[in-house]
PDB file of C-alpha atoms and ligand atoms in Angstrom:
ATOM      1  CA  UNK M   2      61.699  -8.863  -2.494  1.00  0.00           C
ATOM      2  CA  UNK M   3      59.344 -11.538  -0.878  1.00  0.00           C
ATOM      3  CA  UNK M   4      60.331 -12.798   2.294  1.00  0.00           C
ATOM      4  CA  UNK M   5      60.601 -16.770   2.991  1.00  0.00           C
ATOM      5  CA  UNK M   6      57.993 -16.509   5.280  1.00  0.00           C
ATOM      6  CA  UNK M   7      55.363 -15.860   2.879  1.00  0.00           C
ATOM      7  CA  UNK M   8      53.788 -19.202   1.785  1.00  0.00           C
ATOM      8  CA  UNK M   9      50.605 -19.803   0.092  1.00  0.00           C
ATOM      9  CA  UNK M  10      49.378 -21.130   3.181  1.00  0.00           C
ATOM     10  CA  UNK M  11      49.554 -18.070   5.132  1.00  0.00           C
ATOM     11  CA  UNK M  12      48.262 -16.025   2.133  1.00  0.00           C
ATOM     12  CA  UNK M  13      45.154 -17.984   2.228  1.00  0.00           C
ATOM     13  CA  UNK M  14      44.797 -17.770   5.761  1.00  0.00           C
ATOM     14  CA  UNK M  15      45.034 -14.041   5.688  1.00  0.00           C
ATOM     15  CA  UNK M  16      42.511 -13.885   3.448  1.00  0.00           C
ATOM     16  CA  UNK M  17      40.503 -15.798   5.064  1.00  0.00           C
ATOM     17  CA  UNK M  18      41.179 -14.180   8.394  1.00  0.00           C
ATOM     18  CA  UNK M  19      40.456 -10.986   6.509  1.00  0.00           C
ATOM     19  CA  UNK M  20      37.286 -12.117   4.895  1.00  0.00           C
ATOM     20  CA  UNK M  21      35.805 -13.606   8.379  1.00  0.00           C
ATOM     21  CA  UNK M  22      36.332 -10.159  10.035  1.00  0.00           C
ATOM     22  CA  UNK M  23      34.406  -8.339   7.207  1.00  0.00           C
ATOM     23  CA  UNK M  24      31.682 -11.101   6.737  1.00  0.00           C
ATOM     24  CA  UNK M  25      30.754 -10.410  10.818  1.00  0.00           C
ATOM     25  CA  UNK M  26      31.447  -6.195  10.273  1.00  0.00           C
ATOM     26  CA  UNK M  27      28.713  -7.034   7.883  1.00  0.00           C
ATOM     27  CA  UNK M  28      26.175  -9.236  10.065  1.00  0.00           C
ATOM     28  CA  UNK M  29      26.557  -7.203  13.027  1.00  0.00           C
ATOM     29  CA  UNK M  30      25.737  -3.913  10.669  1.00  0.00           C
ATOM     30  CA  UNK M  31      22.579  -5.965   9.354  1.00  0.00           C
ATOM     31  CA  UNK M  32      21.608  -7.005  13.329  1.00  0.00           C
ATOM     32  CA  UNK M  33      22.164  -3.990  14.415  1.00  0.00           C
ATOM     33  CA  UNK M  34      20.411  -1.628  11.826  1.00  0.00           C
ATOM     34  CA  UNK M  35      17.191  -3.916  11.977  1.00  0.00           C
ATOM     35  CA  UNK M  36      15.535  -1.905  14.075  1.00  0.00           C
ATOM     36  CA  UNK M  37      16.495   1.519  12.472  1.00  0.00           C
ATOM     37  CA  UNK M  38      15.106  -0.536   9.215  1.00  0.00           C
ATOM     38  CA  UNK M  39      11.509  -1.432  10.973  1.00  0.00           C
ATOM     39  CA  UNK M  40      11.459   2.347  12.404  1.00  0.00           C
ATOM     40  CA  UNK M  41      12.128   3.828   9.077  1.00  0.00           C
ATOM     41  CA  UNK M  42       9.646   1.543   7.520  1.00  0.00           C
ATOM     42  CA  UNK M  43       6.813   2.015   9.688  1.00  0.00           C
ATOM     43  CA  UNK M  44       7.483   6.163   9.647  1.00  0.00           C
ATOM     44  CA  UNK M  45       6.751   5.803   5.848  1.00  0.00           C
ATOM     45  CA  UNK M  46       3.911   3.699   6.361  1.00  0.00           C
ATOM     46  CA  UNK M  47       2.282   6.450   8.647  1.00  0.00           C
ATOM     47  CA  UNK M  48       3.114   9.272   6.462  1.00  0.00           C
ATOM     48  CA  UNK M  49       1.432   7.640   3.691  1.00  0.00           C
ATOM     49  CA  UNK M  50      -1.263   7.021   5.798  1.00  0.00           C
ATOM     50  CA  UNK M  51      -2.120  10.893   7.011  1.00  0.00           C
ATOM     51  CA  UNK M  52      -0.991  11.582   3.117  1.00  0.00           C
ATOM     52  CA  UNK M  53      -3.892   9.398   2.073  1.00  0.00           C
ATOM     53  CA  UNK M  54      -6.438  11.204   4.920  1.00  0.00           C
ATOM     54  CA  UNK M  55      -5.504  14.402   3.856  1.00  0.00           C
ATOM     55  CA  UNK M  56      -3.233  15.331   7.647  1.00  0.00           C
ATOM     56  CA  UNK M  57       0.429  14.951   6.490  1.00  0.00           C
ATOM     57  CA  UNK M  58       0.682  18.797   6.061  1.00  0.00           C
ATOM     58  CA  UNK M  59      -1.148  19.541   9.098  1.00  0.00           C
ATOM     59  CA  UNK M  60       1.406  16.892  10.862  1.00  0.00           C
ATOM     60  CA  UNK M  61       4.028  18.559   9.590  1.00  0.00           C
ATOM     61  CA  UNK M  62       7.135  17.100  11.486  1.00  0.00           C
ATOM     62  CA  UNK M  63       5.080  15.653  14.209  1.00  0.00           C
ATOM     63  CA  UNK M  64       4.326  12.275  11.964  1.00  0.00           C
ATOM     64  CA  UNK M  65       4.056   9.883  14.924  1.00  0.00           C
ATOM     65  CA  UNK M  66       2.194  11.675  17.306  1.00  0.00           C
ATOM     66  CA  UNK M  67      -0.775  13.212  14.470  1.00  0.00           C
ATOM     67  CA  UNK M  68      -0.371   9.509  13.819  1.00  0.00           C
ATOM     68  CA  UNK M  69      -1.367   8.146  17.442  1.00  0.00           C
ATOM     69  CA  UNK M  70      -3.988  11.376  18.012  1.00  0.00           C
ATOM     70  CA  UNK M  71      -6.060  10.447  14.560  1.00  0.00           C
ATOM     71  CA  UNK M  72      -5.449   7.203  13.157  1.00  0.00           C
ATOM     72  CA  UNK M  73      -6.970   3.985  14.467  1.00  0.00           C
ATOM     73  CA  UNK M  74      -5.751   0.593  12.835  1.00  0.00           C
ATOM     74  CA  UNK M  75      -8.395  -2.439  12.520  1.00  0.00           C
ATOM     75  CA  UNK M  76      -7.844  -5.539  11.915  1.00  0.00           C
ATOM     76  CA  UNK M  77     -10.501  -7.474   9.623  1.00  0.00           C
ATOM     77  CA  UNK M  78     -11.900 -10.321   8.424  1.00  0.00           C
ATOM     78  CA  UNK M  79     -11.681 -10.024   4.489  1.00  0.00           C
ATOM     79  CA  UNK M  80     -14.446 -12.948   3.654  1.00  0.00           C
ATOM     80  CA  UNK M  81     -16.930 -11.988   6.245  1.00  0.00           C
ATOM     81  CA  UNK M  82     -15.622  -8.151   6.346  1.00  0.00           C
ATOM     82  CA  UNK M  83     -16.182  -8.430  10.184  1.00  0.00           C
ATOM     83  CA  UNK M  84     -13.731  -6.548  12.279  1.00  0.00           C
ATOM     84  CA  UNK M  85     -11.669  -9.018  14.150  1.00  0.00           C
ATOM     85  CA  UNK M  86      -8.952  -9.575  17.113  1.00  0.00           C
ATOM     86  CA  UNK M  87      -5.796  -8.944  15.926  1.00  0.00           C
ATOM     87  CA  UNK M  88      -2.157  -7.479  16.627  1.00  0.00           C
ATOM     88  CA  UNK M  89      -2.495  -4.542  13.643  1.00  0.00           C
ATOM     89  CA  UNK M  90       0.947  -3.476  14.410  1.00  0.00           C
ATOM     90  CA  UNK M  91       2.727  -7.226  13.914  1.00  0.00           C
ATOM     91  CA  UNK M  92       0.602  -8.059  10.540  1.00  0.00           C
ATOM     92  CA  UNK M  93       2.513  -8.534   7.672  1.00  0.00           C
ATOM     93  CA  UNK M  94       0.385  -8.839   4.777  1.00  0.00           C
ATOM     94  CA  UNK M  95       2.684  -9.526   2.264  1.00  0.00           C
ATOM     95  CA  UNK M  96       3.873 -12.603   4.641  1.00  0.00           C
ATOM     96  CA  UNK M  97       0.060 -13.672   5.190  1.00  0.00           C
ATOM     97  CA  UNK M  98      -0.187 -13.663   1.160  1.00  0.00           C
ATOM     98  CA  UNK M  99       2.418 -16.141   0.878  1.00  0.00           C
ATOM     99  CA  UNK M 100       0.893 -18.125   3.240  1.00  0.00           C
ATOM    100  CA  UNK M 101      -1.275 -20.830   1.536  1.00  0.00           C
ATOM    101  CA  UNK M 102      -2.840 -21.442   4.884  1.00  0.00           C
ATOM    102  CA  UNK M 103      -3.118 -17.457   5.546  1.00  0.00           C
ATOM    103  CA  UNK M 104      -4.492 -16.546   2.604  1.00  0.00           C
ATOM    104  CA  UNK M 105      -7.298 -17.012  -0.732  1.00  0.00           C
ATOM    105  CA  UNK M 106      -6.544 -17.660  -4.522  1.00  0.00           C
ATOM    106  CA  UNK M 107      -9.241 -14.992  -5.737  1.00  0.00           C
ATOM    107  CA  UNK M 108     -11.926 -16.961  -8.131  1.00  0.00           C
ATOM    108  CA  UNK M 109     -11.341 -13.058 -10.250  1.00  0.00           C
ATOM    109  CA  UNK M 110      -7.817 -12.379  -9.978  1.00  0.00           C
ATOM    110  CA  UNK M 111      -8.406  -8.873 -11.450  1.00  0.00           C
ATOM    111  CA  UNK M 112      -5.734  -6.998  -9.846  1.00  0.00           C
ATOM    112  CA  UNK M 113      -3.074 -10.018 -10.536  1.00  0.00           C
ATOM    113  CA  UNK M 114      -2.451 -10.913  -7.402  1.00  0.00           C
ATOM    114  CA  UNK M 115      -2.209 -14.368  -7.128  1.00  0.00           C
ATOM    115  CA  UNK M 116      -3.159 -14.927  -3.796  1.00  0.00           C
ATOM    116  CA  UNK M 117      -4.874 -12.526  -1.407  1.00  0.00           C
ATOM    117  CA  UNK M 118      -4.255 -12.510   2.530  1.00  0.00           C
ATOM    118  CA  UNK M 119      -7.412 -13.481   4.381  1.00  0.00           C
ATOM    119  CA  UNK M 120      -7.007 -10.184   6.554  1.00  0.00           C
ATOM    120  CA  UNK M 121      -6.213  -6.552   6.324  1.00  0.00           C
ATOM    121  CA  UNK M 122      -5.819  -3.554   8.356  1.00  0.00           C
ATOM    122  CA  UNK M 123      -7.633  -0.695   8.119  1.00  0.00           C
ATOM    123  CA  UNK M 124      -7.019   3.006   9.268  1.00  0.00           C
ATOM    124  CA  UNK M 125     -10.195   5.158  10.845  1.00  0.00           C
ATOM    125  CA  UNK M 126      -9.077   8.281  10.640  1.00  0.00           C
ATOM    126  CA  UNK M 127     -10.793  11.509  12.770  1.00  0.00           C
ATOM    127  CA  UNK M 128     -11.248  14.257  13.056  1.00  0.00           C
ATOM    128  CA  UNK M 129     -10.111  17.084  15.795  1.00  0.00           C
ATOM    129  CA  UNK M 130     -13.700  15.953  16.866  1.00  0.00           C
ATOM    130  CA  UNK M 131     -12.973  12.679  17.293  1.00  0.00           C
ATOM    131  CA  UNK M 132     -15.414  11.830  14.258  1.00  0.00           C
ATOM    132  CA  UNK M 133     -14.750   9.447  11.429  1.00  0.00           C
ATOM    133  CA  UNK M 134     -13.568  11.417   8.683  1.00  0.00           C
ATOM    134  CA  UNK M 135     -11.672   9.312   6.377  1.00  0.00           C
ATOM    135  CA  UNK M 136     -11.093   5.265   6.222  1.00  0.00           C
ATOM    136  CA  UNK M 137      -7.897   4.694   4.419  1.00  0.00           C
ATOM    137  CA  UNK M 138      -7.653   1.052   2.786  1.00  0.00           C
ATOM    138  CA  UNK M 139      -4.883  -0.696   1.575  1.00  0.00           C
ATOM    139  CA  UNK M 140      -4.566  -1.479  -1.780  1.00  0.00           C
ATOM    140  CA  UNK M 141      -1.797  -4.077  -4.301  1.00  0.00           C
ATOM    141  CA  UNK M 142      -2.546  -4.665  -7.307  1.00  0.00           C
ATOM    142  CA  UNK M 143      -0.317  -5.611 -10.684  1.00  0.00           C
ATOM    143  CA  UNK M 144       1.157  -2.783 -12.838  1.00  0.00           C
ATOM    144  CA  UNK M 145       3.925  -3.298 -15.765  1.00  0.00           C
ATOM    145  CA  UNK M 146       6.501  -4.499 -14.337  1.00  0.00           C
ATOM    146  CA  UNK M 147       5.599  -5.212 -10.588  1.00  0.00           C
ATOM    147  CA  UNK M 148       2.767  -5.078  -7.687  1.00  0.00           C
ATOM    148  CA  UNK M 149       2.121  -1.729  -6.545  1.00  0.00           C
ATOM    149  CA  UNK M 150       1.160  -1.138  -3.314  1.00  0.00           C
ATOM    150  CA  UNK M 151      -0.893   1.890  -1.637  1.00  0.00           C
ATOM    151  CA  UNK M 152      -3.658   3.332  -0.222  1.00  0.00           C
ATOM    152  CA  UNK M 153      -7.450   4.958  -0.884  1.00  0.00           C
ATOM    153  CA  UNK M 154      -8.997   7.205   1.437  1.00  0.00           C
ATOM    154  CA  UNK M 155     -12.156   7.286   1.142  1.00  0.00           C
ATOM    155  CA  UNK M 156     -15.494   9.343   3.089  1.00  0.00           C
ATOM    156  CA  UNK M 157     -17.100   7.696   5.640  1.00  0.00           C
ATOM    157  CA  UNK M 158     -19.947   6.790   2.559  1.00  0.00           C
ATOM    158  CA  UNK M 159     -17.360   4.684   1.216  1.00  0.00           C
ATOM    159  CA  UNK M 160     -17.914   6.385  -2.248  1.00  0.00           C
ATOM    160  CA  UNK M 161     -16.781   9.679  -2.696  1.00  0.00           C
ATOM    161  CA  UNK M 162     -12.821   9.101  -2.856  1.00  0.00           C
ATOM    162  CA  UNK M 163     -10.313  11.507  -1.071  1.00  0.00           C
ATOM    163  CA  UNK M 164      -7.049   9.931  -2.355  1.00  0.00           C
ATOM    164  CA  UNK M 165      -5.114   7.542  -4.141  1.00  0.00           C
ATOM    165  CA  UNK M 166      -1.365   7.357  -2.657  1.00  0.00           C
ATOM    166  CA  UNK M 167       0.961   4.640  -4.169  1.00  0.00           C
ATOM    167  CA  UNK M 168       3.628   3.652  -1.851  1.00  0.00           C
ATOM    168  CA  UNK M 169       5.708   1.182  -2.986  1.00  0.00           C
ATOM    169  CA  UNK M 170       5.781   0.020  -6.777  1.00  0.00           C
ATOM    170  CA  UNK M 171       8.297  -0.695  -9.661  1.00  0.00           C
ATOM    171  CA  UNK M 172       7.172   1.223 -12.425  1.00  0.00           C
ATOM    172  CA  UNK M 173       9.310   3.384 -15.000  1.00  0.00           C
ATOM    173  CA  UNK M 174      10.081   6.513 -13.783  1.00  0.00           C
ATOM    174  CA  UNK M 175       8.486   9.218 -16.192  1.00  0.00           C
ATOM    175  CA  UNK M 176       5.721   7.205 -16.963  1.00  0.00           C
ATOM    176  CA  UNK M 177       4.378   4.516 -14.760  1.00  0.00           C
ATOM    177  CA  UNK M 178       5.318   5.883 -11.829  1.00  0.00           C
ATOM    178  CA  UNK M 179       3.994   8.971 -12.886  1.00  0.00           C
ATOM    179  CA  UNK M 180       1.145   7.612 -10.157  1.00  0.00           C
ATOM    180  CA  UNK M 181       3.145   9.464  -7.638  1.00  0.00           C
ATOM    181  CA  UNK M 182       2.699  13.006  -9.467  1.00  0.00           C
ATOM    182  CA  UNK M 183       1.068  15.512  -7.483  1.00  0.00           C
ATOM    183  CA  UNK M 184      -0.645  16.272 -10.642  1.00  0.00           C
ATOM    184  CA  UNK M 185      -2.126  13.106 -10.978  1.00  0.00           C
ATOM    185  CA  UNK M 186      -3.019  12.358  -7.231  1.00  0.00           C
ATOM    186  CA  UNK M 187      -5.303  15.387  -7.388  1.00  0.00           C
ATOM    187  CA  UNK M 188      -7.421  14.355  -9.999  1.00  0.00           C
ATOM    188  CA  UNK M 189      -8.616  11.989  -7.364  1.00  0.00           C
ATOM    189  CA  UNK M 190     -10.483  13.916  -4.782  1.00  0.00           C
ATOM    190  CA  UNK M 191     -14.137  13.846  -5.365  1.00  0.00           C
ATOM    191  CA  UNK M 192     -14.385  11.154  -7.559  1.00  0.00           C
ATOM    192  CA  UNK M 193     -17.097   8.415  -6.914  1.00  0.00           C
ATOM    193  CA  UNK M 194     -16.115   4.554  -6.648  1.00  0.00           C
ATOM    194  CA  UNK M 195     -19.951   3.593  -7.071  1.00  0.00           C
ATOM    195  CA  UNK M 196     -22.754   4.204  -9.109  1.00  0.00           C
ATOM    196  CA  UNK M 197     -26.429   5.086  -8.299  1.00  0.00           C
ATOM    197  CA  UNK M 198     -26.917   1.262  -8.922  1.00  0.00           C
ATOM    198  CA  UNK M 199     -24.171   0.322  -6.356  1.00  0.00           C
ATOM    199  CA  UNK M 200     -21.782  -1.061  -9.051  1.00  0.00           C
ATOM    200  CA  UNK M 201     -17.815  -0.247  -9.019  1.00  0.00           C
ATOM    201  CA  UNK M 202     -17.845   2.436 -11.767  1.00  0.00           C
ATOM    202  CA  UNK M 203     -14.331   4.277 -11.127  1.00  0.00           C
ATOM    203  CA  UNK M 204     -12.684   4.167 -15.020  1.00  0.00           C
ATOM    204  CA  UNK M 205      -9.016   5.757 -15.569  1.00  0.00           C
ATOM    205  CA  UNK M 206     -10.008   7.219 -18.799  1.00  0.00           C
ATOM    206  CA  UNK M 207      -7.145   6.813 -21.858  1.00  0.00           C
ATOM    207  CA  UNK M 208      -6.816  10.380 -23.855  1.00  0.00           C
ATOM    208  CA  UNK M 209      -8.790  11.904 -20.692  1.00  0.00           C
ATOM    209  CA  UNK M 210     -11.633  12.002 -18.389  1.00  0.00           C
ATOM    210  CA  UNK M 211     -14.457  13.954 -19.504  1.00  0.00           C
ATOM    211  CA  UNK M 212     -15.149  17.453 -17.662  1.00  0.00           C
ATOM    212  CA  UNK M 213     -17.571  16.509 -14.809  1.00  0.00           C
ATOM    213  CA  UNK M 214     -16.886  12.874 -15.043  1.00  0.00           C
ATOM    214  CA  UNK M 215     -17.687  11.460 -11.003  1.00  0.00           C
ATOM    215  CA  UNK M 216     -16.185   8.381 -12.098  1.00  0.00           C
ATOM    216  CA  UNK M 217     -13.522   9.378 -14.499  1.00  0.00           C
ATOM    217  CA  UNK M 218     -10.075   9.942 -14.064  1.00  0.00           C
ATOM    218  CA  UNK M 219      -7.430  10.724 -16.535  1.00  0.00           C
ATOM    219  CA  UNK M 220      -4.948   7.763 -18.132  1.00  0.00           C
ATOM    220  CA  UNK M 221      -1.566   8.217 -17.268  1.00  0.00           C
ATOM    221  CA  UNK M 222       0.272   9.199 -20.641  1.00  0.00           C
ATOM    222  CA  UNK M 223       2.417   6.202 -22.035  1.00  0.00           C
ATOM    223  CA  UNK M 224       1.643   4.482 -19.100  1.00  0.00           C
ATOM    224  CA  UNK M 225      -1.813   2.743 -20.007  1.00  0.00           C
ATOM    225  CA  UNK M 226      -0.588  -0.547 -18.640  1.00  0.00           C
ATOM    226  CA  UNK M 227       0.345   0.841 -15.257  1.00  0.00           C
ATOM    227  CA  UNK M 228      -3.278   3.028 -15.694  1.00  0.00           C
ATOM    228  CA  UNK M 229      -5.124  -0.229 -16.227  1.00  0.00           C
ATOM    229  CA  UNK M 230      -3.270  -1.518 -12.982  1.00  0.00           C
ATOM    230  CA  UNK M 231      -4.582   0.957 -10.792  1.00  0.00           C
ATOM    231  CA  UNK M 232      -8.159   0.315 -11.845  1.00  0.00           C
ATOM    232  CA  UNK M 233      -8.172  -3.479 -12.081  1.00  0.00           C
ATOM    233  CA  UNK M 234      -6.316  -2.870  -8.380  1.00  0.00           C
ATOM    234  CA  UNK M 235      -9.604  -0.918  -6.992  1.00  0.00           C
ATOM    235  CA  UNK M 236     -12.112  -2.885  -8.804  1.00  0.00           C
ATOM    236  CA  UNK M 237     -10.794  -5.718  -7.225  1.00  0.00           C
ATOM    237  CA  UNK M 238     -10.632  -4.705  -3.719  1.00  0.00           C
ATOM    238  CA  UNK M 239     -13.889  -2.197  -4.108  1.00  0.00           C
ATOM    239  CA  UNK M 240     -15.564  -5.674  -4.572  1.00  0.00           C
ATOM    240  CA  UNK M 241     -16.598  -8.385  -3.325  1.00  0.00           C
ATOM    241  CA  UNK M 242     -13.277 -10.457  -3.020  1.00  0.00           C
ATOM    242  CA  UNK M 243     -11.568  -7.135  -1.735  1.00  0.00           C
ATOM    243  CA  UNK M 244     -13.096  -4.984   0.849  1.00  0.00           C
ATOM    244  CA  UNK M 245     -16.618  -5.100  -0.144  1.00  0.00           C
ATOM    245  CA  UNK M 246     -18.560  -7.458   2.574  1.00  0.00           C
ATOM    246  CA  UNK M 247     -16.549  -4.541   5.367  1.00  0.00           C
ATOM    247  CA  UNK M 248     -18.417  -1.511   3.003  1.00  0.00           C
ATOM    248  CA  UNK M 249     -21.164  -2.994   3.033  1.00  0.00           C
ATOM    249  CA  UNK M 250     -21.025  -3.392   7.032  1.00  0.00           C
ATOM    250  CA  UNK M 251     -20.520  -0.227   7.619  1.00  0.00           C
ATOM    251  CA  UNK M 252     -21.199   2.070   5.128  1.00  0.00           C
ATOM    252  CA  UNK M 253     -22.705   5.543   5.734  1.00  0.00           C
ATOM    253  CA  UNK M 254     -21.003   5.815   9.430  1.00  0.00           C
ATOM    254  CA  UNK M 255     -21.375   2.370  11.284  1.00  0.00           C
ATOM    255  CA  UNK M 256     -17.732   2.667  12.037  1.00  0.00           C
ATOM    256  CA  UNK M 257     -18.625   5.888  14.539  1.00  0.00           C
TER     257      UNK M 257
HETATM  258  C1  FMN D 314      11.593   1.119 -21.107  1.00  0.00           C
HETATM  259  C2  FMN D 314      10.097   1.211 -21.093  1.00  0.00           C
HETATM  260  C3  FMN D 314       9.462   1.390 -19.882  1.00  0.00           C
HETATM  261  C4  FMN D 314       8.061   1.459 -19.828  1.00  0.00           C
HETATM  262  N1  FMN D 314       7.436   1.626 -18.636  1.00  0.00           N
HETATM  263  C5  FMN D 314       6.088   1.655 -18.584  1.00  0.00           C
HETATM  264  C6  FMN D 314       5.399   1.785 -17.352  1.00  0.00           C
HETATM  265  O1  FMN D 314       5.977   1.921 -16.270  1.00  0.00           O
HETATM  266  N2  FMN D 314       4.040   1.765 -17.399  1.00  0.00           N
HETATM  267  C7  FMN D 314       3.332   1.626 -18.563  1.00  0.00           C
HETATM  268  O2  FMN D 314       2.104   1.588 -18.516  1.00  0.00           O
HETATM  269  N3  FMN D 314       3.958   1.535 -19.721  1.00  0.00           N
HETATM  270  C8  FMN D 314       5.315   1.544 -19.785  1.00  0.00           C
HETATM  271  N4  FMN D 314       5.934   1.437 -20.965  1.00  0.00           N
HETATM  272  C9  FMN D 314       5.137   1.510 -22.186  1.00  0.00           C
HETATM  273  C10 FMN D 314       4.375   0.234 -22.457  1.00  0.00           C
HETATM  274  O3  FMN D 314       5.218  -0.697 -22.999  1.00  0.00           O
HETATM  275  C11 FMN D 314       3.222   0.554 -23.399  1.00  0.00           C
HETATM  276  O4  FMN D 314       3.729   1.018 -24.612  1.00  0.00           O
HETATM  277  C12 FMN D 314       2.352   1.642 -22.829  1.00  0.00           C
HETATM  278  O5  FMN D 314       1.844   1.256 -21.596  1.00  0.00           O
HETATM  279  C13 FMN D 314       1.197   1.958 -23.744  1.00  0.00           C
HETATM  280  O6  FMN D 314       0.637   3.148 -23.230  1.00  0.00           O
HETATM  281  P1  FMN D 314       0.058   4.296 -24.178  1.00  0.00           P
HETATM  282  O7  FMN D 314      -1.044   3.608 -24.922  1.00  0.00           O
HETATM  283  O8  FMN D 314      -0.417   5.328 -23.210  1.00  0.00           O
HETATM  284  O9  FMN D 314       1.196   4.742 -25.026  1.00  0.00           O
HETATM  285  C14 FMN D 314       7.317   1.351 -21.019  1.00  0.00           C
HETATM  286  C15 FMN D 314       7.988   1.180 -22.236  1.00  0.00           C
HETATM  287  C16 FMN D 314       9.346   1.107 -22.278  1.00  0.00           C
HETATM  288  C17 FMN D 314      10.023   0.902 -23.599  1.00  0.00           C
END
């Protein structure tokens, strides 16, 4: 039995009472979780890191402080490949590549990018000597259905390859994202981005690399769209529009 003091106007304004309180519940959730968020995000951006230099199982659970110990971030100039002033931890480049005034619309838009941020960070990673013993590089680049993001590690000759970690992409489980197989990663290791003649020569290989390929690397089965991705996406920023004025800076240890 409804009671006369139940009146469409105070049904609405319990609703709307009700709908206040869980629309601030939700804001102050949001507000208040934002820095768990940037924590979180910034732990999986330094695992992938001592993933891609080859220290994430000699980290073990101790992510942050093998992080701080090994890993120094730079800041650089993309166009000149100069290593600039810079806040490495406040960069955003997926902000700065938004930014028409922050960033370049490549003349060979390889990778698919669109537009590439004028700067990047880079991670000089050493040893328990304190030597440079891996530089890991941030990489994007177009697969099927999205931009993948990731790193390469690579030797201090900026040639013979020590990973390829994926980080953040959209592809199909199963197939294109079969780039985050363990199998697959460690075909990687050893592999040479450049030829005797100094040209980009790393090739993902459909039906299979040959056996003692340096430069070949095995297709991704079913995937050849997403294995196309990844090699437009290191072609392009192996070169000259990418990270190729900072290799050839500093390659064969002037980063030491
Ligand atoms: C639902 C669905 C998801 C797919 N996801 C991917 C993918 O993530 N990466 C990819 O390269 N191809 C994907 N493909 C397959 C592509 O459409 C294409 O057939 C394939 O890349 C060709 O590779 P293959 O020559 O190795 O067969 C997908 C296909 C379907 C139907």
């Amino acid at each position: 039995m409804s009671s006369n003091k139940e009146t469409f106007g105070r049904t609405l304004g319990f609703v709307l009472v009700i709908c206040l309180v869980c629309a601030a519940l939700v804001s102050i959730a949001a507000v208040g979780l934002k820095p768990l968020q940037q924590a979180n995000k910034l732990l999986d951006k330094q695992t992938k890191i001592l993933e891609a230099s080859g220290l994430l199982a000699d980290a073990g659970k101790d992510i942050v402080g093998t992080y701080n110990k090994r890993v120094e971030a730079k800041m650089i100039d993309l166009k000149t490949g100069t290593i600039i002033e810079g806040d490495v931890n406040a960069f955003d480049e997926r902000a700065d590549s938004r930014d028409a005034a922050k960033s370049t619309k490549p003349s060979s838009d390889i990778a698919g990018l669109n537009r590439r941020a004028d700067r990047a960070v880079v991670y000089l990673v050493k040893n328990e000597q304190g030597q440079l013993d891996t530089i890991v590089l941030p990489i994007v680049g177009s697969g099927l259905w999205d931009l993948m993001y990731g790193f390469v590690g690579l030797s201090p000759d900026f040639n013979t390859v020590q990973s390829v970690v994926y980080s953040d992409l959209k592809e199909t489980p199963g197939l294109g994202a079969e780039v985050l197989n363990p199998n697959w990663k460690a075909l990687w290791p050893g592999k040479k981005m450049f030829n005797e003649q100094g040209d980009i020569a790393i090739k993902i290989v459909k039906g299979g690399a040959k056996k003692g390929d340096i430069h070949g690397v095995d297709a991704l089965s079913g995937a050849t769209l997403t294995s196309n991705g990844v090699q437009r996406t290191l072609h392009f920023w192996l070169g000259n529009e990418g990270y190729g004025p900072f290799i050839a800076k500093f390659r064969n240890g002037g980063l030491n």
